Structure formats: structure tokens, C-alpha cells
Coordinates of C-alpha atoms and ligand atoms in Angstrom, one line a residue:
M1 CA 17.0 -0.8 4.3
I2 CA 13.7 0.8 5.1
P3 CA 10.7 -0.4 3.1
A4 CA 9.1 2.1 0.9
I5 CA 5.6 3.3 0.3
L6 CA 3.4 6.4 0.2
I7 CA 0.1 6.9 1.7
M8 CA -2.2 9.7 0.9
L9 CA -5.8 10.3 1.8
I10 CA -7.7 13.1 0.4
T11 CA -11.2 14.4 1.0
I12 CA -13.1 17.3 -0.3
A13 CA -15.8 18.9 1.9
T14 CA -16.0 21.2 4.9
V15 CA -12.8 20.5 6.7
E16 CA -11.5 20.9 10.2
V17 CA -7.8 20.2 10.9
A18 CA -6.3 20.0 14.4
G19 CA -8.8 22.5 15.8
A20 CA -8.5 24.8 12.8
E21 CA -11.6 25.6 10.7
A22 CA -11.4 24.3 7.1
S23 CA -14.2 24.2 4.7
H24 CA -13.0 23.1 1.3
G25 CA -10.7 20.2 1.4
M26 CA -8.0 18.2 3.2
V27 CA -4.9 16.4 2.2
A28 CA -2.8 14.1 4.4
S29 CA 0.5 12.7 3.0
V30 CA 3.9 11.7 4.1
H31 CA 5.6 14.9 2.8
P32 CA 4.7 18.5 3.3
V33 CA 5.7 19.5 -0.2
A34 CA 3.3 16.8 -1.6
T35 CA 0.5 17.8 0.8
E36 CA 0.9 21.4 -0.4
A37 CA 0.8 20.3 -4.1
G38 CA -2.5 18.6 -3.4
L39 CA -4.0 21.6 -1.6
R40 CA -3.0 23.8 -4.5
V41 CA -5.0 21.7 -6.9
L42 CA -8.0 21.7 -4.6
K43 CA -7.8 25.5 -4.2
G44 CA -7.6 25.8 -8.0
G45 CA -10.9 23.9 -8.4
G46 CA -9.6 20.4 -9.0
N47 CA -11.4 17.6 -7.2
A48 CA -10.1 15.0 -4.7
V49 CA -9.0 12.7 -7.5
D50 CA -7.0 15.4 -9.2
A51 CA -5.4 16.4 -5.9
A52 CA -4.5 12.7 -5.1
V53 CA -2.7 12.4 -8.5
A54 CA -0.9 15.7 -7.9
V55 CA 0.2 14.4 -4.5
A56 CA 1.3 11.1 -6.0
L57 CA 3.4 12.7 -8.8
T58 CA 5.0 15.1 -6.3
L59 CA 5.9 12.3 -3.9
G60 CA 7.6 10.6 -6.9
V61 CA 9.9 13.6 -6.9
V62 CA 10.4 14.4 -3.2
D63 CA 9.9 10.9 -1.8
S64 CA 11.2 8.8 -4.6
D65 CA 12.6 6.2 -2.1
N66 CA 9.1 5.3 -1.3
S67 CA 7.0 5.7 -4.5
G68 CA 7.0 6.9 -8.1
I69 CA 6.0 6.1 -11.6
G70 CA 8.4 3.3 -11.6
G71 CA 6.1 1.5 -9.1
G72 CA 2.5 0.6 -8.6
C73 CA -0.6 1.7 -6.6
F74 CA -4.1 1.0 -5.5
I75 CA -6.6 3.9 -5.6
L76 CA -9.9 3.5 -3.7
I77 CA -12.5 6.2 -4.5
H78 CA -15.8 7.2 -3.1
R79 CA -17.5 9.6 -5.5
A80 CA -19.8 12.4 -4.7
D81 CA -22.7 10.4 -6.2
G82 CA -22.0 7.6 -3.7
S83 CA -20.4 5.2 -6.3
L84 CA -17.2 3.5 -5.5
A85 CA -14.2 2.6 -7.6
A86 CA -11.0 0.5 -7.0
I87 CA -8.3 1.2 -9.5
D88 CA -5.6 -1.5 -9.6
G89 CA -2.3 0.0 -10.8
R90 CA -0.3 -3.0 -9.4
E91 CA 2.8 -4.1 -11.3
M92 CA 2.6 -7.0 -13.7
A93 CA 5.2 -9.7 -14.2
P94 CA 7.0 -9.7 -17.6
A95 CA 5.8 -12.1 -20.3
A96 CA 9.1 -14.0 -19.9
A97 CA 8.7 -14.5 -16.1
T98 CA 8.6 -18.1 -14.9
P99 CA 7.8 -19.6 -11.5
D100 CA 11.5 -20.5 -10.9
M101 CA 13.1 -17.4 -12.3
F102 CA 14.7 -16.5 -9.0
V103 CA 15.9 -20.1 -8.2
R104 CA 19.6 -20.8 -8.6
N105 CA 20.9 -24.3 -7.9
G106 CA 17.6 -25.3 -6.3
N107 CA 17.5 -22.3 -4.0
A108 CA 15.5 -19.1 -4.4
D109 CA 17.8 -16.0 -4.2
T110 CA 16.0 -13.0 -2.8
K111 CA 18.8 -10.7 -3.8
L112 CA 17.6 -11.2 -7.4
S113 CA 14.0 -10.5 -6.5
Q114 CA 14.9 -7.4 -4.5
T115 CA 17.7 -5.7 -6.4
G116 CA 18.6 -5.2 -10.1
P117 CA 17.1 -6.1 -13.5
L118 CA 15.0 -9.1 -12.5
A119 CA 13.3 -7.4 -9.5
S120 CA 10.9 -5.2 -11.4
G121 CA 7.4 -5.8 -12.7
V122 CA 5.9 -3.5 -15.3
P123 CA 5.0 -0.3 -13.3
G124 CA 1.3 0.5 -13.1
A125 CA 1.2 3.7 -11.1
L126 CA 1.2 6.1 -14.0
A127 CA -1.5 4.2 -15.9
A128 CA -3.6 4.2 -12.8
Y129 CA -3.1 8.0 -12.2
E130 CA -4.0 8.7 -15.8
F131 CA -7.1 6.5 -15.6
A132 CA -8.2 8.1 -12.4
V133 CA -7.9 11.6 -13.7
E134 CA -9.5 10.8 -17.1
H135 CA -12.5 9.0 -15.5
Y136 CA -13.0 10.8 -12.2
G137 CA -11.0 14.0 -12.2
K138 CA -11.6 17.5 -13.5
R139 CA -8.1 18.4 -14.5
K140 CA -5.8 17.2 -17.2
L141 CA -2.8 15.0 -16.3
S142 CA -0.5 17.6 -17.7
D143 CA -1.8 20.3 -15.2
L144 CA -1.0 17.9 -12.4
I145 CA 2.4 16.7 -13.5
L146 CA 4.0 20.0 -14.7
P147 CA 4.3 21.6 -11.2
A148 CA 6.0 18.4 -10.0
A149 CA 8.4 18.6 -13.0
D150 CA 9.4 22.1 -11.8
I151 CA 10.1 20.8 -8.3
A152 CA 12.3 18.0 -9.8
E153 CA 14.2 20.6 -11.8
K154 CA 14.7 23.1 -9.1
G155 CA 15.6 20.5 -6.5
F156 CA 14.9 20.2 -2.8
A157 CA 17.0 19.8 0.3
L158 CA 17.2 16.2 1.6
D159 CA 15.8 15.8 5.1
A160 CA 17.3 13.4 7.6
S161 CA 14.8 10.6 6.8
Y162 CA 15.4 10.7 3.0
A163 CA 19.2 10.9 3.5
G164 CA 19.1 8.0 5.9
C165 CA 17.2 5.8 3.4
L166 CA 19.7 6.7 0.7
K167 CA 22.6 5.9 3.0
R168 CA 21.2 2.5 3.8
A169 CA 20.4 1.7 0.2
A170 CA 23.8 3.1 -1.1
A171 CA 25.8 -0.1 -1.3
E172 CA 23.2 -1.6 -3.6
M173 CA 22.4 1.5 -5.5
G174 CA 26.1 2.2 -6.1
Q175 CA 26.2 -0.9 -8.3
F176 CA 24.2 1.0 -11.0
E177 CA 25.9 3.9 -12.8
S178 CA 22.6 5.5 -13.7
S179 CA 21.5 5.4 -10.0
R180 CA 24.8 6.9 -8.9
A181 CA 24.4 9.7 -11.5
V182 CA 21.2 10.8 -9.8
F183 CA 21.7 10.1 -6.1
F184 CA 25.5 10.3 -5.6
K185 CA 28.1 13.0 -5.6
N186 CA 31.8 12.4 -5.7
G187 CA 31.1 8.7 -5.2
K188 CA 29.0 9.1 -2.1
P189 CA 25.3 9.2 -1.6
L190 CA 23.9 12.7 -1.1
A191 CA 23.7 13.6 2.6
K192 CA 21.2 15.5 4.7
G193 CA 20.9 19.1 3.5
A194 CA 22.2 18.4 0.0
V195 CA 20.0 19.6 -2.8
L196 CA 18.7 16.8 -5.0
K197 CA 18.0 18.1 -8.5
Q198 CA 16.5 15.6 -10.9
P199 CA 16.6 17.1 -14.4
D200 CA 16.0 13.8 -16.1
L201 CA 12.9 13.1 -14.1
A202 CA 11.8 16.7 -14.9
A203 CA 12.2 15.9 -18.6
T204 CA 10.4 12.6 -18.2
Y205 CA 7.4 14.3 -16.5
R206 CA 7.4 17.0 -19.2
S207 CA 7.3 14.3 -21.9
I208 CA 4.4 12.7 -20.2
A209 CA 2.6 16.1 -20.0
G210 CA 3.0 16.3 -23.7
Q211 CA 2.3 12.7 -24.8
Q212 CA 0.5 11.2 -21.8
S213 CA 1.3 7.7 -20.7
D214 CA 2.0 6.7 -24.3
W215 CA 5.5 8.2 -23.8
F216 CA 5.9 5.7 -20.9
Y217 CA 4.1 2.6 -22.1
R218 CA 4.3 2.8 -25.8
G219 CA 7.2 5.1 -26.5
P220 CA 10.7 6.1 -25.5
F221 CA 10.5 5.0 -21.8
A222 CA 9.5 1.4 -22.7
Q223 CA 12.3 1.3 -25.2
A224 CA 14.9 2.7 -22.8
V225 CA 13.8 0.0 -20.3
E226 CA 14.1 -2.8 -22.8
Q227 CA 17.6 -1.6 -23.9
W228 CA 18.8 -1.4 -20.3
M229 CA 17.4 -4.8 -19.5
K230 CA 18.9 -6.4 -22.5
H231 CA 22.4 -5.2 -21.5
N232 CA 22.0 -6.1 -17.8
G233 CA 20.4 -9.5 -17.9
G234 CA 16.8 -8.4 -17.4
I235 CA 13.7 -9.7 -19.2
L236 CA 11.3 -6.7 -19.3
T237 CA 10.5 -5.7 -22.8
A238 CA 8.8 -2.8 -24.6
E239 CA 6.0 -5.2 -25.4
D240 CA 5.5 -5.9 -21.7
F241 CA 4.9 -2.1 -21.3
R242 CA 2.6 -2.0 -24.2
N243 CA 0.5 -4.8 -22.7
Y244 CA 0.1 -3.2 -19.3
R245 CA -3.5 -2.7 -18.3
V246 CA -5.1 -1.0 -15.3
S247 CA -7.8 -3.1 -13.7
L248 CA -11.0 -1.6 -12.4
R249 CA -12.1 -3.9 -9.6
E250 CA -15.1 -4.2 -7.4
P251 CA -14.4 -3.0 -3.9
I252 CA -15.0 -5.4 -1.0
L253 CA -18.0 -4.3 1.2
S254 CA -18.3 -5.8 4.6
R255 CA -20.0 -4.8 7.9
Y256 CA -18.4 -4.1 11.2
R257 CA -20.8 -3.3 13.9
D258 CA -22.8 -0.2 12.6
Y259 CA -20.3 0.5 9.8
T260 CA -19.6 -0.5 6.2
I261 CA -16.0 -1.2 5.5
V262 CA -14.9 -0.6 1.9
G263 CA -11.8 -2.5 1.1
F264 CA -9.5 -3.1 -1.8
P265 CA -10.0 -6.5 -3.4
P266 CA -7.2 -9.0 -4.5
P267 CA -4.4 -8.7 -5.6
S268 CA -4.5 -6.7 -2.4
S269 CA -4.7 -9.0 0.5
G270 CA -5.6 -6.1 2.8
G271 CA -9.3 -5.8 2.0
V272 CA -9.9 -9.5 2.4
H273 CA -8.0 -9.8 5.7
V274 CA -9.1 -6.6 7.3
A275 CA -12.7 -7.7 6.7
Q276 CA -11.9 -11.2 7.9
M277 CA -10.2 -10.0 11.1
L278 CA -13.0 -7.6 11.8
N279 CA -15.5 -10.4 11.4
I280 CA -13.6 -12.4 13.9
L281 CA -13.2 -9.5 16.3
E282 CA -16.9 -8.7 16.1
T283 CA -17.7 -11.9 17.9
F284 CA -15.9 -10.5 21.0
N285 CA -17.0 -7.6 23.2
L286 CA -13.7 -5.8 22.8
K287 CA -14.7 -3.1 25.2
A288 CA -15.5 -5.5 28.0
L289 CA -12.1 -7.3 27.7
G290 CA -9.1 -6.3 29.9
E291 CA -6.3 -4.5 28.0
T292 CA -4.0 -7.4 27.8
E293 CA -6.8 -9.8 26.9
R294 CA -7.9 -7.5 24.1
L295 CA -4.5 -7.3 22.5
H296 CA -4.1 -11.0 22.9
V297 CA -7.4 -11.6 21.0
M298 CA -6.3 -9.2 18.3
A299 CA -2.9 -10.9 17.9
E300 CA -4.5 -14.3 17.7
T301 CA -6.9 -13.0 15.1
M302 CA -4.1 -11.6 13.0
K303 CA -2.3 -15.0 13.2
L304 CA -5.4 -16.9 11.9
A305 CA -5.9 -14.4 9.0
F306 CA -2.2 -14.4 8.0
A307 CA -2.2 -18.2 7.9
D308 CA -5.0 -18.0 5.3
R309 CA -3.2 -15.2 3.4
A310 CA -0.1 -17.4 2.9
Y311 CA -2.2 -20.2 1.3
W312 CA -5.1 -18.6 -0.4
L313 CA -4.2 -15.2 -1.6
G314 CA -2.8 -14.2 -5.0
D315 CA -3.8 -12.4 -8.2
P316 CA -7.5 -13.3 -8.7
D317 CA -6.9 -13.3 -12.5
F318 CA -4.7 -16.3 -12.0
A319 CA -5.6 -18.0 -8.6
K320 CA -8.9 -18.9 -7.1
V321 CA -9.2 -16.6 -4.1
P322 CA -12.2 -17.8 -2.1
R323 CA -14.8 -15.2 -1.2
G324 CA -15.6 -17.5 1.7
L325 CA -12.7 -15.9 3.6
L326 CA -15.3 -13.1 4.2
D327 CA -18.0 -15.4 5.5
R328 CA -19.2 -14.7 8.9
G329 CA -19.8 -18.3 9.8
Y330 CA -16.2 -19.1 8.8
A331 CA -15.0 -16.1 11.0
A332 CA -17.1 -17.4 13.9
A333 CA -15.5 -20.9 13.5
L334 CA -12.0 -19.2 13.6
A335 CA -13.0 -17.1 16.5
G336 CA -14.0 -20.3 18.3
K337 CA -10.3 -21.4 18.2
I338 CA -9.1 -18.4 20.1
N339 CA -8.4 -19.1 23.8
R340 CA -8.5 -15.9 25.8
E341 CA -6.0 -17.1 28.3
H342 CA -3.3 -18.6 26.1
V343 CA -1.9 -18.7 22.6
T344 CA -3.2 -21.4 20.3
P345 CA -0.9 -22.9 17.8
V346 CA -2.0 -22.4 14.2
A347 CA -0.6 -25.1 12.0
G348 CA -1.8 -23.7 8.7
H349 CA -4.7 -22.2 6.7
G350 CA -8.4 -22.9 7.2
M351 CA -11.0 -24.0 4.7
P352 CA -13.5 -21.2 3.9
P353 CA -16.9 -22.3 2.6
D354 CA -17.3 -23.1 -1.1
W355 CA -13.6 -22.4 -1.6
E356 CA -13.6 -24.1 -5.0
N357 CA -16.4 -22.2 -6.7
D358 CA -17.1 -18.9 -5.0
V359 CA -14.0 -16.9 -5.9
F360 CA -13.0 -13.3 -6.6
K361 CA -13.3 -12.3 -10.2
T362 CA -12.4 -9.2 -12.2
H363 CA -15.3 -6.9 -12.8
T364 CA -15.0 -4.0 -15.3
T365 CA -17.3 -0.9 -15.3
H366 CA -17.2 2.6 -16.7
F367 CA -18.0 5.8 -14.9
S368 CA -18.7 9.4 -15.9
V369 CA -16.7 12.3 -14.5
A370 CA -17.2 13.0 -10.8
D371 CA -18.3 16.2 -9.2
A372 CA -15.9 17.6 -6.6
E373 CA -18.2 17.7 -3.6
G374 CA -18.1 14.6 -1.4
N375 CA -15.3 12.8 -3.2
W376 CA -13.0 10.7 -1.0
V377 CA -9.8 9.1 -2.2
A378 CA -7.6 6.6 -0.3
C379 CA -4.5 5.8 -2.3
T380 CA -1.5 3.6 -1.4
A381 CA 1.5 3.5 -3.8
T382 CA 4.9 2.0 -3.6
V383 CA 8.1 0.9 -5.3
N384 CA 8.3 -1.8 -2.6
T385 CA 11.6 -1.6 -0.6
S386 CA 13.5 1.6 -0.3
F387 CA 14.4 2.8 -3.8
G388 CA 12.8 -0.3 -5.2
S389 CA 15.2 -2.4 -7.4
K390 CA 17.8 0.4 -6.8
V391 CA 17.9 0.8 -10.6
V392 CA 17.3 4.2 -12.3
I393 CA 16.6 3.7 -16.0
P394 CA 19.4 5.8 -17.6
G395 CA 18.5 9.3 -18.7
T396 CA 14.9 9.1 -17.3
G397 CA 15.3 9.6 -13.5
V398 CA 12.8 6.9 -12.9
V399 CA 13.5 4.5 -10.1
M400 CA 12.3 1.0 -10.9
N401 CA 10.3 -1.1 -8.4
D402 CA 11.3 -4.4 -6.9
E403 CA 7.7 -5.7 -6.6
M404 CA 8.6 -9.1 -8.0
D405 CA 9.7 -9.8 -4.4
D406 CA 6.1 -9.7 -3.3
F407 CA 5.5 -13.0 -5.2
S408 CA 6.2 -16.2 -3.4
I409 CA 9.5 -16.9 -5.3
Q410 CA 9.7 -20.5 -3.9
P411 CA 7.2 -22.1 -1.4
G412 CA 8.4 -21.4 2.1
V413 CA 11.0 -18.9 1.2
K414 CA 10.6 -15.6 3.0
N415 CA 10.3 -12.3 1.1
Y416 CA 11.7 -9.0 2.3
F417 CA 8.8 -8.7 4.8
G418 CA 9.3 -12.3 6.1
L419 CA 6.1 -13.4 4.3
I420 CA 5.8 -16.9 2.8
G421 CA 3.3 -18.0 0.2
D422 CA 2.1 -20.8 -2.0
H423 CA 1.0 -21.6 -5.5
A424 CA -1.7 -18.9 -5.4
N425 CA 1.1 -16.2 -5.3
A426 CA 3.7 -18.0 -7.5
V427 CA 5.3 -16.0 -10.3
A428 CA 3.6 -16.2 -13.7
P429 CA 3.8 -14.1 -16.9
G430 CA 1.4 -11.1 -16.7
K431 CA 0.5 -11.9 -13.1
R432 CA 0.3 -9.3 -10.3
P433 CA 2.2 -10.0 -7.1
L434 CA 0.1 -10.2 -4.0
S435 CA 0.1 -7.0 -2.0
S436 CA -0.6 -5.9 1.6
M437 CA -1.6 -2.4 0.6
T438 CA -4.9 -1.6 2.2
P439 CA -6.5 1.7 1.2
T440 CA -9.8 1.6 3.2
L441 CA -12.9 3.7 3.5
V442 CA -15.5 3.5 6.3
L443 CA -19.1 4.5 5.6
K444 CA -21.8 5.2 8.2
D445 CA -25.4 5.2 6.9
G446 CA -24.0 5.2 3.4
K447 CA -21.8 8.3 3.9
P448 CA -18.0 8.4 4.1
L449 CA -16.7 8.6 7.7
I450 CA -13.0 7.6 7.6
A451 CA -10.4 7.1 4.9
L452 CA -7.2 5.4 6.0
G453 CA -4.3 3.3 4.9
A454 CA -0.7 2.6 5.8
A455 CA 2.8 1.7 4.8
G456 CA 4.8 -1.2 6.2
G457 CA 4.3 -4.3 4.2
P458 CA 2.1 -6.9 6.1
K459 CA 2.1 -4.5 9.1
I460 CA -0.2 -2.4 6.9
I461 CA -3.1 -4.8 7.5
S462 CA -2.6 -5.0 11.2
Q463 CA -2.3 -1.2 11.5
V464 CA -5.6 -0.7 9.6
V465 CA -7.4 -3.2 11.9
L466 CA -6.0 -1.6 15.1
E467 CA -6.8 1.9 13.9
L468 CA -10.4 0.9 12.9
V469 CA -11.0 -0.7 16.3
W470 CA -9.6 2.3 18.2
Q471 CA -11.8 4.6 16.2
L472 CA -15.0 2.6 15.8
D473 CA -15.1 0.8 19.1
F474 CA -13.3 3.2 21.4
G475 CA -14.3 6.5 19.8
M476 CA -10.7 7.8 19.3
S477 CA -9.9 10.6 16.9
P478 CA -7.5 9.8 14.0
A479 CA -4.7 11.5 15.9
E480 CA -5.4 9.5 19.0
A481 CA -5.6 6.2 17.1
L482 CA -2.3 6.9 15.4
V483 CA -0.3 7.4 18.6
Q484 CA -1.4 4.0 20.1
P485 CA 1.4 1.5 20.3
R486 CA 1.1 -1.1 17.6
I487 CA 1.2 -4.9 17.6
H488 CA 1.6 -7.2 14.6
H489 CA 1.4 -11.0 14.1
Q490 CA 1.8 -12.5 10.7
W491 CA 1.5 -16.2 11.6
F492 CA 4.9 -16.9 10.2
P493 CA 7.3 -16.4 11.9
N494 CA 5.4 -17.3 15.1
E495 CA 6.2 -14.1 17.0
L496 CA 4.3 -11.1 18.2
M497 CA 5.9 -7.9 17.2
V498 CA 5.2 -5.0 19.6
E499 CA 6.3 -1.4 19.5
K500 CA 8.6 -0.8 22.4
S501 CA 6.3 2.0 23.5
L502 CA 3.7 -0.6 24.5
P503 CA 3.5 -0.4 28.3
G504 CA 5.6 -3.0 30.1
K505 CA 2.7 -4.5 32.0
L506 CA 0.9 -5.3 28.7
Q507 CA 4.1 -6.8 27.3
V508 CA 4.5 -8.9 30.4
G509 CA 0.8 -9.9 30.2
L510 CA 1.1 -11.0 26.5
A511 CA 4.3 -12.9 27.2
R512 CA 2.5 -14.7 30.1
R513 CA -0.2 -15.7 27.6
G514 CA 2.4 -17.5 25.6
H515 CA 3.4 -15.0 23.0
K516 CA 7.0 -14.8 21.9
L517 CA 7.5 -11.0 21.8
K518 CA 9.7 -9.1 19.5
Q519 CA 10.2 -5.5 20.3
M520 CA 10.3 -3.1 17.4
P521 CA 11.3 0.6 17.6
S522 CA 8.4 1.6 15.3
M523 CA 6.0 -0.2 13.0
G524 CA 4.5 1.4 9.9
V525 CA 3.2 4.8 8.9
S526 CA -0.5 5.6 8.6
Q527 CA -2.5 8.6 7.5
I528 CA -6.1 9.1 8.4
V529 CA -8.8 11.6 7.4
A530 CA -12.2 11.4 9.0
R531 CA -15.4 13.3 9.4
S532 CA -15.4 15.5 12.5
P533 CA -17.6 14.3 15.5
D534 CA -20.2 17.0 14.8
G535 CA -20.5 15.6 11.2
K536 CA -19.9 19.1 9.8
G537 CA -16.2 19.2 9.2
F538 CA -13.3 16.9 8.8
V539 CA -10.3 15.9 10.9
G540 CA -7.0 14.6 9.5
A541 CA -3.8 13.3 11.0
A542 CA -0.5 12.1 9.7
D543 CA 1.5 9.5 11.5
P544 CA 3.8 11.0 14.2
R545 CA 6.3 8.2 13.3
A546 CA 7.1 10.0 10.0
G547 CA 7.5 13.5 8.8
G548 CA 4.2 14.1 6.9
N549 CA 1.3 16.4 7.6
A550 CA -2.4 16.8 7.3
A551 CA -3.6 20.2 6.0
G552 CA -6.8 21.7 4.9
W553 CA -8.2 25.1 4.3
Ligands
DON601 O1 2.5 -4.3 -1.8 C1 3.0 -4.6 -0.7 O2 2.5 -5.3 0.1 C2 4.4 -4.1 -0.4 N1 5.1 -4.0 -1.7 C3 4.3 -2.8 0.3 C4 5.6 -2.2 0.6 C5 5.6 -1.3 1.8 O3 4.7 -1.2 2.5 C6 6.9 -0.6 2.0 N2 6.7 0.2 3.2 N3 7.0 0.6 4.1

């Protein structure tokens, strides 16, 4: 099973793509059909937020293994007037959720948190897209969703990657009649080249065009979910849907060398730990280090941050997440533990300053509608693992997420991504599971310079850190930063994952420093949009590890 997510990054301004002149806008997404949908909106006078939502809704059709309205998202926006917004469309646990809901005979069962009726939280993506368009867009939600409905109805030919995901998920999806009805033919998952038509999803999108998200959260969809859940042992209710709320949160601002890093706050762990890791790395002169030493220092930094993640991070509306994790003095103390020559064991989390009192809180603000010029959007969305819970709600075409697996379902029990957690991320009614999604913006002298983000569970956080260092310290372009071999350490398990493309001498050097290496064929998928070096245009790049594209005009 391949985990699932979408990344899209959109800017509006004078644009330059891969040497081509482009002056109005740029879109980078994991699917050409979705990139094209976003470009069409920009060309028609919509702004970056409108385009982002069009991309998202189109990806929900052509890339539904990764994301869709049955899932959640984080949207980070820099508006033309310089203001910032972090829209939290993360799933919420149902009211009947309990800390031990996945425990059977004393042991947590990850099959239950990853597949079937108990795996889903209340999806937040649609509420977030609607909120974004209403507050910061220029178009109506219906204008953005109807073209995607047409694509769902007409169908599209499955590429090798989609067909591969479907094949890997087929055994689990095949358990659900409503999922087979959409994705199977003659008892078998659709294969490469087959045309996937989704008339139910088209009808769902058209109903939303007519009745907005009421249809989903307060109408027929919520009722259909409740009914299916009742018959299949689930606990999600129509009332859970009615109670879903988008959270408008305050982005995390931190400094790295001459740059301002704008990160997504909890329940994303990404913003906190990217800032924390960069704070640690800033105490080193990365350019002056040898190549192996540099990667070793980065791996040790990742390890320290992920140890803190496992203990401290969770939904800030439920858990006290210390702001001291961002403290420079704390980072310097952690940096002091790093031995440049050899790995240092990390037994557990650290103690950030004033951890009891200075914690993340929810902040709510209202904005007026944005002008198109100078808007930047970084959005990461997901149904979690490939095809989420594998459940399609009958008659709707909507694939439900399995985001409940991002909770710590029992202390010390690994989730799909091998992550462990503690009380801060335990299941509770109405709580949002901790996420690694890390949409990020970089500002220089107050102006947007880079928008980036990634897919890959916890590897999202390490990718973003690596790509920031390659661009900000080493002056690489987005495309150059994306091709660099990746490393990832998440503290537990105590192993350093490296892409097999990492040159052998570096792998040997890291092993000599005491790292237990685990070779991976490929780790994560990032998309980057940045201002061009002359400051006049923009450059964009999609990860060569996946089939997406960056395009502007
Ligand atoms: O929110 C999270 O951290 C995960 N649900 C992200 C899943 C993911 O990245 C799947 N991607 N490949």
C-alpha cells in the first residue's frame, strides 16, 4: 500500500517555468489534469485561492487514492496585502470516539484504525475549500467544482501509478461492495488504461455546487454516512458532520538565517518541527561541513525533533503543546548534544522552556476578500493511506479517510508510518489527529520567496527541511533541490532511512558514524514554487519521483 496525499502549490504573479516565460500564474500539482484545471481558473480571472480549490477538487477525481472530499487538508495562504492565513481542514474524531476504541483484548489493532468503518474521522477538506473560497477567493465554489464533476462523469484513463495503487489496495477495498462498484470490473480492480467513470461522484459534486457544503455536512451525505456506519459497526453520525468546524489558526513564524519561515501550527507537527530543526541547524555552518558530516548532523537533528514530536505534539485544542519547542536557547541546547563524529543515543523527549504555561492556542480572525496579485497558496491534503479507509459511501463516490490512524491508538503502538505517540495525541471525541503535513512559505524581506510542501507521512517534515537547506544555504533551484537524494530519521525506530540513490561513499560514511541505514527506493513527493533568481518571475518544479507537473503561462 502506498500512502496517499496531494500537494499543490500555487502562485500568482509573473511566472517563469523551466526556462519558459510566464507572466500570470503558476500551478504545481501531482496530476497534469489538476494542474490544467488550476491554470484554467487563473486564466479566467480567478485568484490563487480559487485555483488551489479547483486543483484540489480535480485531484479528488483523478487522484482519489491520495485525496478528496472524504479527507482533510491544511491550507497556508499569503495574501497580496501581506497577511497570512492557516486554514485547518483536518478531520475530527467522532463524538463517540474513546481513547481505547481500537484496543481489543488489551492490544491495539491497527487494522481497525486503517481500514473500514472505525478508521474515518469527520472529513474537513470540503469545509476548508469552501471557507478559503468564501473568504479569500474571487470565484464561487460551484464554478470550481462543476468542471471537476464533468471530468468525473466523462472518466479518465488510469495511468500506471493509479492502477498500481488500486492493485495494492484491492484486497482491502474488495471487502466493501460500494468500493468495488466504483473501482472494480468483473470482480477485479481496474487496470492501467481502463477508463474510470465516477457518475456518483459527479452527482455528489453537482449537489455541492447547488447546495454548498450543507449537502455534505448537514444533508444527504451526512445521513448516508450515518446509515452506512450503523449497518457496518461504525460510530460516525450525521451530528458529527453537523458539528464539524474549520479552524483558522495563526501560522508559525520563525527565522532561518535571512529568511522568515511561515509554518502550519498544530495539529500539524510540521510547522513546529521544521522550525525547531532549522533552529538547531542554524547553529552549524552547514556549508563548511563535509558532505557526510552535514548529512549526519541533519539526521541527528531529525532524531531529536522526532523524539519531541512523539511526546509533546497533538491537537492544541486538547493537549498542551509547548511553544518552547521553537525556542532558540532550547535548540542550542539540543544542538549541543550532537556529536559530529558519531551518533548520540536519544532516550526520549526534551524539556522545552515553560512547557507548562506557554502553549499553542487557537486564534480566530476574519479577513476580507483578497486581490489576485501576489497571493501564494501552499496546500497539503490527504485521505491518509492509499484510498483511505477503503470505504466508498454507497451512491456518493466519496472515498472516506483513515485519518484515525494518525492518532496514537495506544502508547508505543506504531501507526502506518511507524510513528508512536503519547497522551498528547490520544484519541478523544472531537479531537484532530496529529499530522505531519507541512505546507510552508518562505519570505525574504517580507515578500514570498518559496512555497513548498510534500507527501510521505513523517518524511514530509524531513523533506521540507532538506529542501529548505538546499535552496536557502546552497542556492539550489527548486528542480535541483528536488532531485537530491533524501534522508529521513524519525527517532523511532532508530534507523536512518536513505534513498538508494544516495552515493555509496556517503552511505558508508554515515554507517561509519554509527547510523543503522535502511535503504529506500524513493521517499516522498514534493512540489515547489519559488521566485526566480532575478526576482521578476517564478520557477516551479514537480517531484521527479511522481507524475505531476508545474505549469504557468
Ligand atoms: O497527516 C499526516 O501526517 C498523514 N495522514 C499524511 C499521509 C501522507 O503523507 C500520505 N502520503 N504519502
